[in-house]
Coordinates of N, CA and C in Angstrom, one line a residue:
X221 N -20.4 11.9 -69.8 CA -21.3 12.8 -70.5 C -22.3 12.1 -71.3
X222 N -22.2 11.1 -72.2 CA -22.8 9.7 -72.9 C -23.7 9.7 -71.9
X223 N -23.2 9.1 -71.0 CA -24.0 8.0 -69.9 C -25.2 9.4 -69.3
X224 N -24.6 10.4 -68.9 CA -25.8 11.5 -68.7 C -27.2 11.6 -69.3
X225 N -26.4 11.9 -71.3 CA -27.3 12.6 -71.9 C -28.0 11.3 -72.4
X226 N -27.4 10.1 -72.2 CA -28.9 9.1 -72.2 C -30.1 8.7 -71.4
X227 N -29.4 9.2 -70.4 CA -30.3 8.9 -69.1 C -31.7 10.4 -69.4
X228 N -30.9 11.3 -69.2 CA -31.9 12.7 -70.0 C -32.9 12.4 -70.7
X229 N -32.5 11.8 -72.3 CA -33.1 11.6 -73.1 C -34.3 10.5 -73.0
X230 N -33.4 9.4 -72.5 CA -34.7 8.5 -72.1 C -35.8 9.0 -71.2
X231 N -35.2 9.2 -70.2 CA -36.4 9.8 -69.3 C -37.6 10.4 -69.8
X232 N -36.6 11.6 -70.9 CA -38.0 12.7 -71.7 C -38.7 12.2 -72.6
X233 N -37.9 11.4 -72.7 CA -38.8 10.6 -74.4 C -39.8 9.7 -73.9
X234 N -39.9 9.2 -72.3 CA -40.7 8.1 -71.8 C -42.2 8.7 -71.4
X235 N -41.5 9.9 -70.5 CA -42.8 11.0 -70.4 C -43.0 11.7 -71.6
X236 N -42.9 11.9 -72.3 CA -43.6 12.3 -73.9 C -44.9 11.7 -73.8
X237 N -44.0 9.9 -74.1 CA -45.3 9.1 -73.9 C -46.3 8.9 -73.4
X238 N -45.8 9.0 -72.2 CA -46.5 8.7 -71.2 C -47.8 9.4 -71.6
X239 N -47.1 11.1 -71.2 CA -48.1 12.2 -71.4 C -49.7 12.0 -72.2
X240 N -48.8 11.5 -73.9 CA -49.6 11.7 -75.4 C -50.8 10.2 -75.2
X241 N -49.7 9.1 -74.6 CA -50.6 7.8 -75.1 C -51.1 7.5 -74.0
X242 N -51.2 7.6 -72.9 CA -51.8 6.9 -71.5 C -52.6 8.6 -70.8
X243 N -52.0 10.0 -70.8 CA -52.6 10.7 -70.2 C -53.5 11.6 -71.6
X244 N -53.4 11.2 -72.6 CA -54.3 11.9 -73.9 C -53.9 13.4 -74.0
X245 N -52.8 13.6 -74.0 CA -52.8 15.0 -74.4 C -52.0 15.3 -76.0
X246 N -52.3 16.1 -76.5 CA -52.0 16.4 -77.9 C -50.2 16.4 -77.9
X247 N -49.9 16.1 -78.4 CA -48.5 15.5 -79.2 C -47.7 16.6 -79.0
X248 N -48.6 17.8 -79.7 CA -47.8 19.0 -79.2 C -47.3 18.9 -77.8
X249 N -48.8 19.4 -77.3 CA -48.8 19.5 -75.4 C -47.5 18.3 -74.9
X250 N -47.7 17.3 -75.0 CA -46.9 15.8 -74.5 C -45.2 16.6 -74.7
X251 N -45.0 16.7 -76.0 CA -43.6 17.3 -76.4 C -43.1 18.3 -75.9
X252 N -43.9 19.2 -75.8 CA -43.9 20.5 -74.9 C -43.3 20.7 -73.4
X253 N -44.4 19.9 -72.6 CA -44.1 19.4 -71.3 C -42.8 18.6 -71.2
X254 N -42.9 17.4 -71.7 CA -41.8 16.3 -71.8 C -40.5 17.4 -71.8
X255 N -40.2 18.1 -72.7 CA -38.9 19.2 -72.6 C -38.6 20.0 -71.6
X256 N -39.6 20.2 -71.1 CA -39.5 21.2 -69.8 C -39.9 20.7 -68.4
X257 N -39.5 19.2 -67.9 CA -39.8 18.8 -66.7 C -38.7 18.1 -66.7
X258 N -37.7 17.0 -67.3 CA -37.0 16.9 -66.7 C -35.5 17.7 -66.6
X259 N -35.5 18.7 -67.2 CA -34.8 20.1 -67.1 C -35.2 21.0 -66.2
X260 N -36.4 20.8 -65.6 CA -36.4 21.3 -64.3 C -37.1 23.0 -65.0
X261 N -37.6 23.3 -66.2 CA -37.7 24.5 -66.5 C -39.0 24.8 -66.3
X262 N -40.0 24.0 -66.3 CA -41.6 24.2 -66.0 C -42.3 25.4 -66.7
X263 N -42.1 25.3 -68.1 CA -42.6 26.2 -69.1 C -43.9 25.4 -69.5
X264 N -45.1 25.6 -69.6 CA -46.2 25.6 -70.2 C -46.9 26.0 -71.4
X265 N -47.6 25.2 -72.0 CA -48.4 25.5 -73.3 C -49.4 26.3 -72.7
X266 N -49.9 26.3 -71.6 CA -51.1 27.0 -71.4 C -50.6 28.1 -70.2
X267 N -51.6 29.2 -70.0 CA -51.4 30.2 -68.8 C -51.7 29.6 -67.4
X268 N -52.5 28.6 -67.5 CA -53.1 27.6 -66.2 C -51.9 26.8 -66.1
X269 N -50.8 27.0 -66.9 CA -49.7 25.4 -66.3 C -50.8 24.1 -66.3
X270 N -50.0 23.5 -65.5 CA -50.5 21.8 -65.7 C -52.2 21.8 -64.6
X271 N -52.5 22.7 -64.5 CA -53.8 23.1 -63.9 C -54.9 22.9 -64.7
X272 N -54.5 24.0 -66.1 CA -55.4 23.4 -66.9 C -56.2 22.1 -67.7
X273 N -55.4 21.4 -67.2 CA -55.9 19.7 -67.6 C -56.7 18.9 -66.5
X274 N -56.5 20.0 -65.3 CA -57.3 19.4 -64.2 C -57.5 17.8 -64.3
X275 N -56.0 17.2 -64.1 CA -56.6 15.9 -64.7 C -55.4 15.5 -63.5
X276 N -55.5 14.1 -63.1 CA -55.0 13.5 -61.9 C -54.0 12.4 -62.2
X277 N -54.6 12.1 -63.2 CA -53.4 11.3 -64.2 C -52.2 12.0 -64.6
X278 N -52.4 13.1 -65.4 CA -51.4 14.3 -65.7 C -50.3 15.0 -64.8
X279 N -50.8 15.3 -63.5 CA -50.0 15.4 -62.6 C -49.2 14.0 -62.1
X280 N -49.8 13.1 -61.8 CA -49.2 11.8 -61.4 C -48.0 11.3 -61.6
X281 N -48.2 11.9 -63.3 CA -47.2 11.3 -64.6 C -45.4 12.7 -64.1
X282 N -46.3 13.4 -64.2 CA -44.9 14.8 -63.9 C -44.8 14.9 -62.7
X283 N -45.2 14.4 -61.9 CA -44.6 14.6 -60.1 C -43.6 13.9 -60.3
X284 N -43.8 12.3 -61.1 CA -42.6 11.2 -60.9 C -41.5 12.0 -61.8
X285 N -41.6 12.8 -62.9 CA -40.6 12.8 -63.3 C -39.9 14.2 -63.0
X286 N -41.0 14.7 -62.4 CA -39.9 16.4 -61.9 C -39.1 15.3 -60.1
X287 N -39.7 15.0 -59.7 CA -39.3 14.1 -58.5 C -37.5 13.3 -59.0
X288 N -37.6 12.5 -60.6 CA -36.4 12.5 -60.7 C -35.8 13.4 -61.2
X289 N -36.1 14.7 -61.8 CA -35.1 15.9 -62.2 C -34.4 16.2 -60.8
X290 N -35.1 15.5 -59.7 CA -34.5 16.3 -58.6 C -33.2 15.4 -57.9
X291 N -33.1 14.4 -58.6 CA -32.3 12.9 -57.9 C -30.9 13.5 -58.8
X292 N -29.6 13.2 -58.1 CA -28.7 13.4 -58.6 C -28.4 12.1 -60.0
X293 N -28.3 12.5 -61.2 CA -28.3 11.6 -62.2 C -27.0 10.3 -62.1
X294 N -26.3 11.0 -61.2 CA -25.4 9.5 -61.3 C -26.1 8.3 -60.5
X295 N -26.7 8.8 -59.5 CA -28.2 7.6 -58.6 C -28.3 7.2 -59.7
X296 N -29.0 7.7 -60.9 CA -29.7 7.7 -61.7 C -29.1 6.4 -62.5
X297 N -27.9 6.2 -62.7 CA -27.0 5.7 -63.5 C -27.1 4.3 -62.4
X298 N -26.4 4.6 -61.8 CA -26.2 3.1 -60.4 C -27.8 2.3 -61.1
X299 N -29.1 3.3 -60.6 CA -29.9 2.5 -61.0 C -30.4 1.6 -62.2
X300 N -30.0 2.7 -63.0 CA -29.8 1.6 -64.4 C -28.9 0.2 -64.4
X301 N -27.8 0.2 -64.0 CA -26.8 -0.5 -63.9 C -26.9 -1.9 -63.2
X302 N -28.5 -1.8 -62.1 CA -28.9 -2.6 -60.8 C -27.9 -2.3 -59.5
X303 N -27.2 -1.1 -59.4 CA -26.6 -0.9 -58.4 C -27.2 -0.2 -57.5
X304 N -28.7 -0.9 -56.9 CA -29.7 -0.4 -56.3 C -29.5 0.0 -54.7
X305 N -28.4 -0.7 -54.0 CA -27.8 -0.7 -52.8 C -26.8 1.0 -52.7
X306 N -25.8 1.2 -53.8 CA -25.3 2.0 -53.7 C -26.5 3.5 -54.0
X307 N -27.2 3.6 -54.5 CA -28.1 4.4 -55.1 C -28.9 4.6 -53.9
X308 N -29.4 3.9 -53.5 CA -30.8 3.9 -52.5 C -29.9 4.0 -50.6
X309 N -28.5 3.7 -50.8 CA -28.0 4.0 -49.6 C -27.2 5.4 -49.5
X310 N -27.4 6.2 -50.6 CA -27.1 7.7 -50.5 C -27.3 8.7 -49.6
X311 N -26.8 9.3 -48.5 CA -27.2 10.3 -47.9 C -28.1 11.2 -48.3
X312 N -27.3 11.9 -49.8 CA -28.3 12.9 -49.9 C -29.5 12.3 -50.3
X313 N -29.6 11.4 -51.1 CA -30.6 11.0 -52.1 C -32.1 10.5 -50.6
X314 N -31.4 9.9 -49.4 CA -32.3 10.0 -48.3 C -33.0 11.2 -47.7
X315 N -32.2 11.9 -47.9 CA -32.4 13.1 -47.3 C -33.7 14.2 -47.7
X316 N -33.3 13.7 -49.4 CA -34.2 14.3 -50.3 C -35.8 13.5 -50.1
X317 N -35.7 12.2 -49.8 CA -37.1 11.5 -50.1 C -38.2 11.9 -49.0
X318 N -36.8 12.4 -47.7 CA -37.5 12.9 -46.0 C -37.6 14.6 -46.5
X319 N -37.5 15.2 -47.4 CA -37.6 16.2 -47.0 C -38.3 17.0 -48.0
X320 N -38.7 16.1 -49.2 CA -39.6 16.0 -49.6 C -41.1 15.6 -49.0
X321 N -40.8 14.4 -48.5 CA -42.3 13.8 -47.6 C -42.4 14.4 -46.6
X322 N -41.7 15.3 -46.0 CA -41.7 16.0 -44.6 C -43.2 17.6 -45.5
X323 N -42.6 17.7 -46.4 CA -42.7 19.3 -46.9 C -44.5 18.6 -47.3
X324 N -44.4 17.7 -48.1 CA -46.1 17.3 -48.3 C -46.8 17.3 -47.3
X325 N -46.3 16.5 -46.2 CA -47.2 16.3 -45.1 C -47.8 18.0 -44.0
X326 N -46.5 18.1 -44.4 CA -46.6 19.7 -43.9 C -47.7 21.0 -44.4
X327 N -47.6 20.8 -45.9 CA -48.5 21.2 -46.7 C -50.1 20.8 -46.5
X328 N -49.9 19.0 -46.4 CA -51.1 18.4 -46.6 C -51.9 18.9 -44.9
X329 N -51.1 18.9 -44.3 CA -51.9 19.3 -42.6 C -52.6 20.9 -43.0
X330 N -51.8 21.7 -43.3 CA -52.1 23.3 -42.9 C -53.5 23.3 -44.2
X331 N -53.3 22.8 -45.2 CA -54.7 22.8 -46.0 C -55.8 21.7 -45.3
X332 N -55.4 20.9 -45.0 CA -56.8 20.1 -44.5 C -57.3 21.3 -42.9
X333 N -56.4 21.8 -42.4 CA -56.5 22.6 -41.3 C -57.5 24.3 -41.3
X334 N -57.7 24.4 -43.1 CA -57.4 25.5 -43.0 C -59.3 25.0 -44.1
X335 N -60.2 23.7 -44.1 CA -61.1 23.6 -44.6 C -60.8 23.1 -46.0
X336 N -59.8 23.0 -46.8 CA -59.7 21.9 -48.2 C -59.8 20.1 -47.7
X337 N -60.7 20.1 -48.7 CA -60.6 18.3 -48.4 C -59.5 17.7 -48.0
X338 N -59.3 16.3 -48.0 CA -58.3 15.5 -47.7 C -57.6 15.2 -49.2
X339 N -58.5 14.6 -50.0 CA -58.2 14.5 -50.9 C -57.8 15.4 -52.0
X340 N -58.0 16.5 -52.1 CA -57.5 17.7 -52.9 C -56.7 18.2 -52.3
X341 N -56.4 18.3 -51.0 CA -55.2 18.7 -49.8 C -54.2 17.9 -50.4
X342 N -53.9 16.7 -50.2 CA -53.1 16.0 -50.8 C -52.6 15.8 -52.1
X343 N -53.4 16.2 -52.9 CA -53.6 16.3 -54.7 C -52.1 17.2 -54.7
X344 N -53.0 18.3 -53.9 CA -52.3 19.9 -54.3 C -50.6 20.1 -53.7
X345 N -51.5 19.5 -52.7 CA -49.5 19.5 -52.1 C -48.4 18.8 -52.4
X346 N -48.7 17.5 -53.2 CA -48.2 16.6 -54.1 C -47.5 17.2 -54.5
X347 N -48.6 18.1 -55.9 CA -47.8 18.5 -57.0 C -46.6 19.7 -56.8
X348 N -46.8 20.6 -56.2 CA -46.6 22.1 -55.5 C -45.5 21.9 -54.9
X349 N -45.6 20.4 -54.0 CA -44.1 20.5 -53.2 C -43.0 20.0 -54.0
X350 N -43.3 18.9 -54.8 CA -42.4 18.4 -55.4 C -41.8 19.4 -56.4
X351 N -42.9 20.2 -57.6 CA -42.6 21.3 -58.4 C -41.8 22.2 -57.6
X352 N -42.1 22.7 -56.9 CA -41.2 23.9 -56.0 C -40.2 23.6 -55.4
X353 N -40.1 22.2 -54.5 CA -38.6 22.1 -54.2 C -37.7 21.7 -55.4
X354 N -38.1 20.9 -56.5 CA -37.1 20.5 -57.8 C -37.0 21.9 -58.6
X355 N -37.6 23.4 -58.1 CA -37.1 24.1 -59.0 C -38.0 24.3 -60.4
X356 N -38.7 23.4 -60.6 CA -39.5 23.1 -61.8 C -40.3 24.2 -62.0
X357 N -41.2 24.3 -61.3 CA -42.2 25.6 -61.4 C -43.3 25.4 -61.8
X358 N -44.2 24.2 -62.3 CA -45.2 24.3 -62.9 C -46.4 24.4 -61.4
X359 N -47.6 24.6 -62.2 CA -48.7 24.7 -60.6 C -49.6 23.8 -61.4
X360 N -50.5 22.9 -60.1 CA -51.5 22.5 -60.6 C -52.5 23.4 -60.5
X361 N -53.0 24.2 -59.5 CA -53.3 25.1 -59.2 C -52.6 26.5 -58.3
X362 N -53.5 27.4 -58.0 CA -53.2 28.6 -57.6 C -53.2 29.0 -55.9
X363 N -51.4 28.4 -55.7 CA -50.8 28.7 -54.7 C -51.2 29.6 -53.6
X364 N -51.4 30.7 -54.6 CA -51.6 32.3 -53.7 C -52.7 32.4 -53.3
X365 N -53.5 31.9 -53.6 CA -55.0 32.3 -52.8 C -55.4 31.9 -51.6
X366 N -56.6 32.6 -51.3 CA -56.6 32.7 -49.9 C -57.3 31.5 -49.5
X367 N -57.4 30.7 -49.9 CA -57.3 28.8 -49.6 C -56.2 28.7 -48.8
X368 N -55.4 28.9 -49.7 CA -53.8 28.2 -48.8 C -53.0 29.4 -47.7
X369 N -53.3 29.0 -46.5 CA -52.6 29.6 -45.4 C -51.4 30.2 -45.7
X370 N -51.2 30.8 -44.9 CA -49.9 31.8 -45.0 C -48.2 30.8 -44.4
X371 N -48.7 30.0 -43.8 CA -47.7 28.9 -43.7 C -47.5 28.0 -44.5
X372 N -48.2 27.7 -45.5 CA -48.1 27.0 -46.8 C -46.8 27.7 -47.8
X373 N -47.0 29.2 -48.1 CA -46.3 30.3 -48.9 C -44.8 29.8 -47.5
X374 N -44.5 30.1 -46.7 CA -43.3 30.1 -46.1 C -42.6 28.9 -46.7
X375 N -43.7 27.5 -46.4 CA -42.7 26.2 -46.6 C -42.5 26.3 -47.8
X376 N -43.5 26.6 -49.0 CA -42.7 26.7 -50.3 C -41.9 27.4 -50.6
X377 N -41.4 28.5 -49.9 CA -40.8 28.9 -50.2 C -39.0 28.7 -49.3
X378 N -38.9 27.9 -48.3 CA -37.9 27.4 -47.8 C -37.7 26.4 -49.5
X379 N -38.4 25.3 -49.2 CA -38.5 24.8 -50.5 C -37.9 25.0 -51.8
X380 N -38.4 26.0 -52.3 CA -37.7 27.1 -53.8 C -36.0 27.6 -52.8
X381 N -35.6 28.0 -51.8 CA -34.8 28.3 -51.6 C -33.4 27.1 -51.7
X382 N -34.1 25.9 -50.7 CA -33.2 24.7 -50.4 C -32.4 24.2 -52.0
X383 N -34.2 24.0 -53.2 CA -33.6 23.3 -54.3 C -33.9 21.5 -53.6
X384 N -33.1 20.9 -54.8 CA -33.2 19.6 -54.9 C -31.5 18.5 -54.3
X385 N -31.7 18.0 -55.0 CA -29.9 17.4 -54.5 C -28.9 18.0 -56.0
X386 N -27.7 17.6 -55.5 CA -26.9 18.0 -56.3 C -26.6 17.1 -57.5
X387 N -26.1 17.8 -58.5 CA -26.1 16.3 -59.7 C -27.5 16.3 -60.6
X388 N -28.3 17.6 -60.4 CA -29.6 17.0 -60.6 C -29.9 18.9 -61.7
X389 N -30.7 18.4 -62.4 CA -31.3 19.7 -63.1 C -31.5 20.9 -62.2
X390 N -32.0 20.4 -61.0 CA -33.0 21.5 -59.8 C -32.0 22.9 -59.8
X391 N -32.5 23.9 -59.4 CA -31.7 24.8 -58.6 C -31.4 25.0 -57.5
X392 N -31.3 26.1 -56.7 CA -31.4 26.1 -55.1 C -30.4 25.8 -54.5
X393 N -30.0 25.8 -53.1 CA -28.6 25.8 -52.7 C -28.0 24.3 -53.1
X394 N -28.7 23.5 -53.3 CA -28.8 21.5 -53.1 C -28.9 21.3 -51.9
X395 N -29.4 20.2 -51.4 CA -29.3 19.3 -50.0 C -27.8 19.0 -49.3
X396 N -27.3 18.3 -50.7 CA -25.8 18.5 -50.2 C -25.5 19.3 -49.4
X397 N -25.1 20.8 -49.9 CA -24.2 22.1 -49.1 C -25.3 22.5 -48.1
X398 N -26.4 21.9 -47.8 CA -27.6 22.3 -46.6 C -27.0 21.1 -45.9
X399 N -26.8 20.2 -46.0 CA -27.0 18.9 -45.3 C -25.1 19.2 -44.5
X400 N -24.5 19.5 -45.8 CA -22.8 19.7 -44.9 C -22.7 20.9 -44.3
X401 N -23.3 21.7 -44.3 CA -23.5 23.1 -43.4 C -24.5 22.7 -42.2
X402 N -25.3 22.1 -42.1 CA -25.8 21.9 -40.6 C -24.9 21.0 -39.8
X403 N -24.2 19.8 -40.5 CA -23.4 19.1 -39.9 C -22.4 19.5 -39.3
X404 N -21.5 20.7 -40.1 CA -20.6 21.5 -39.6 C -21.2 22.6 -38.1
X405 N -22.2 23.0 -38.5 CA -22.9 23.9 -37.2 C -23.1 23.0 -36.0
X406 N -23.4 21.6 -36.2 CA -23.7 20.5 -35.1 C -21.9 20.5 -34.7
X407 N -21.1 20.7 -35.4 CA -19.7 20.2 -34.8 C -19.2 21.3 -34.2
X408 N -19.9 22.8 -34.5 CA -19.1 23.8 -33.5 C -19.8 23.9 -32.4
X409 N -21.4 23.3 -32.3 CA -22.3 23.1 -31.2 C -21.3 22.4 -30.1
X410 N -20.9 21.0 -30.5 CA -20.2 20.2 -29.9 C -19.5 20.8 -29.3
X411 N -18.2 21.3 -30.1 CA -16.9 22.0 -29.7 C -17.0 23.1 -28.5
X412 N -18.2 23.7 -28.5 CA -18.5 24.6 -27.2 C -18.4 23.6 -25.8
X413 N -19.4 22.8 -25.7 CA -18.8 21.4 -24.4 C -18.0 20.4 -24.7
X414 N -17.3 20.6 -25.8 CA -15.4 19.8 -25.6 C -14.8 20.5 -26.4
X415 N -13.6 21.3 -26.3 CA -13.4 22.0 -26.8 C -12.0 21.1 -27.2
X416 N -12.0 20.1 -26.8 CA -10.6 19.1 -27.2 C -10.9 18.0 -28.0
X417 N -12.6 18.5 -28.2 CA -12.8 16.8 -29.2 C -12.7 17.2 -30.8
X418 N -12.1 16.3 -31.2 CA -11.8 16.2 -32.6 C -13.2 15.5 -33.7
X419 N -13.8 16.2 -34.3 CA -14.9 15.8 -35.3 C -14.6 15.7 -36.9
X420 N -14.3 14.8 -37.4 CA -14.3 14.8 -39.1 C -15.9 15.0 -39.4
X421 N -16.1 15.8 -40.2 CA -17.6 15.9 -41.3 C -17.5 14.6 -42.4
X422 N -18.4 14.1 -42.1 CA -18.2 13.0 -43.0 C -19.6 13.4 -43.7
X423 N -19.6 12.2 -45.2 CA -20.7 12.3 -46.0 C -20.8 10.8 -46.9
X424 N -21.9 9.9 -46.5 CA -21.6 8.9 -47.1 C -20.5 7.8 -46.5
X425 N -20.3 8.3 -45.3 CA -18.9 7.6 -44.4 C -17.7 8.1 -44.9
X426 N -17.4 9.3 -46.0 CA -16.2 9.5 -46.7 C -16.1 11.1 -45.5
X427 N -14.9 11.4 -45.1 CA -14.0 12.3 -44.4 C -14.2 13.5 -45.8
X428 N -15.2 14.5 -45.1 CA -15.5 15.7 -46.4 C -13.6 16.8 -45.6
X429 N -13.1 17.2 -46.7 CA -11.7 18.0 -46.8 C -12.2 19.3 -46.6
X430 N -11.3 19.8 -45.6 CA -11.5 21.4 -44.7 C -11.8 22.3 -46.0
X431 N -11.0 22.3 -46.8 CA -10.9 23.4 -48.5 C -12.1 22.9 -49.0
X432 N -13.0 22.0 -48.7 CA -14.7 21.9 -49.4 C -15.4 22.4 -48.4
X433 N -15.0 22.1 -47.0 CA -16.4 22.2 -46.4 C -15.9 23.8 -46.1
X434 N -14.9 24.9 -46.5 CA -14.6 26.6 -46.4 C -15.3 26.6 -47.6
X435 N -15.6 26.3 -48.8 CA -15.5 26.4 -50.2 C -17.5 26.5 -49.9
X436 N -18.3 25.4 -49.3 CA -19.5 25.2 -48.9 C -20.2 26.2 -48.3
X437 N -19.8 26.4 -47.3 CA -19.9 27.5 -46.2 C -20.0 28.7 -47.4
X438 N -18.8 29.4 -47.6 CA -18.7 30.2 -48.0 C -19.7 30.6 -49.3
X439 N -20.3 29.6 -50.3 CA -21.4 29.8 -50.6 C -23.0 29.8 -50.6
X440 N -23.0 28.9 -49.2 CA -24.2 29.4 -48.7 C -24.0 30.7 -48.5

């Protein structure tokens, strides 16, 4: 619990900084934000959210750190520790970086498709995908308008459904229980053409137990 609420604390106290001395925002503003990004809560001083600062720096700074609200905090810990092998060879924590960069690129096509630049296409979907799948909620701008395609609203909204990984501030079902529920659906796929072959669900190479993956299921 130690080892958690220091990892927390540092993190917020670094984007504080970040925020007040490198992106110039008022002490308030910095403190404000810094509280509510890596808790995943995305409450704003302003009604524009982080839009209002129309600033590129500002976003830059809170993508990286809503991006780690979304990392399971014990990664978090390995990394501290230089246990960079165990941390960075994580299923989910992989899973999360493809399915994050899947969801930008996805974003970034249907706006460049749809007449927004390249470069504000990318800006926007940056921020929007990372915010929406970690649960966070802030906008740099306004999602709903009729800029952004109607297939843009779907993937965000798979997104806000999925959540982040588990271990992590985000909401949403986690990657985890999505990640062991498709692998279980791949094993009854199987079982239809062998119906004598024997499949363990594994995660991480570890044998996931029948009473988790009923327990899984059952809450999706």
């Amino acid at each position: 619990a130690i080892a958690l609420w220091t990892i927390y604390i540092v993190l917020t106290t670094l984007e504080i900084l970040l925020l007040w001395g490198l992106a110039d925002l008022t002490m308030f503003d910095a403190f404000n934000h810094g509280l509510t990004t890596m808790q995943s809560g995305g409450f704003s001083t302003h009604d524009a959210s982080i839009g209002y600062y129309d600033s590129f720096l500002v976003e830059s700074i809170i993508i990286v750190f809503m991006f780690l609200a979304g990392v399971n905090f014990t990664l978090l810990w390995f990394i501290r520790d230089g246990d960079f092998k165990r941390a960075f060879g994580d299923e989910e924590f992989r899973n999360y970086v493809v399915y994050v960069t899947v969801g930008i690129l996805a974003v970034f096509v249907a706006l460049v498709a749809s007449g927004t630049s390249a470069g504000r296409a990318l800006r926007n979907s940056m921020f929007q995908v990372v915010s929406i799948g970690t649960s966070t909620g802030y906008t740099s701008t306004d999602y709903m308008d009729a800029s952004w395609p109607l297939v843009t609203h779907l993937i965000l909204f798979i997104l806000m459904v999925v959540g982040a990984s588990a271990g992590s501030t985000s909401g949403g079902l986690k990657l985890l229980r999505v990640t062991l529920a498709f692998k279980v659906a791949m094993r009854e796929l199987v079982r239809i053409a062998q119906p004598r072959k024997i499949e363990q669900i594994r995660m991480n190479g570890e044998v996931v137990e029948q009473n988790q993956i009923g327990l899984i299921v059952g809450m999706l």
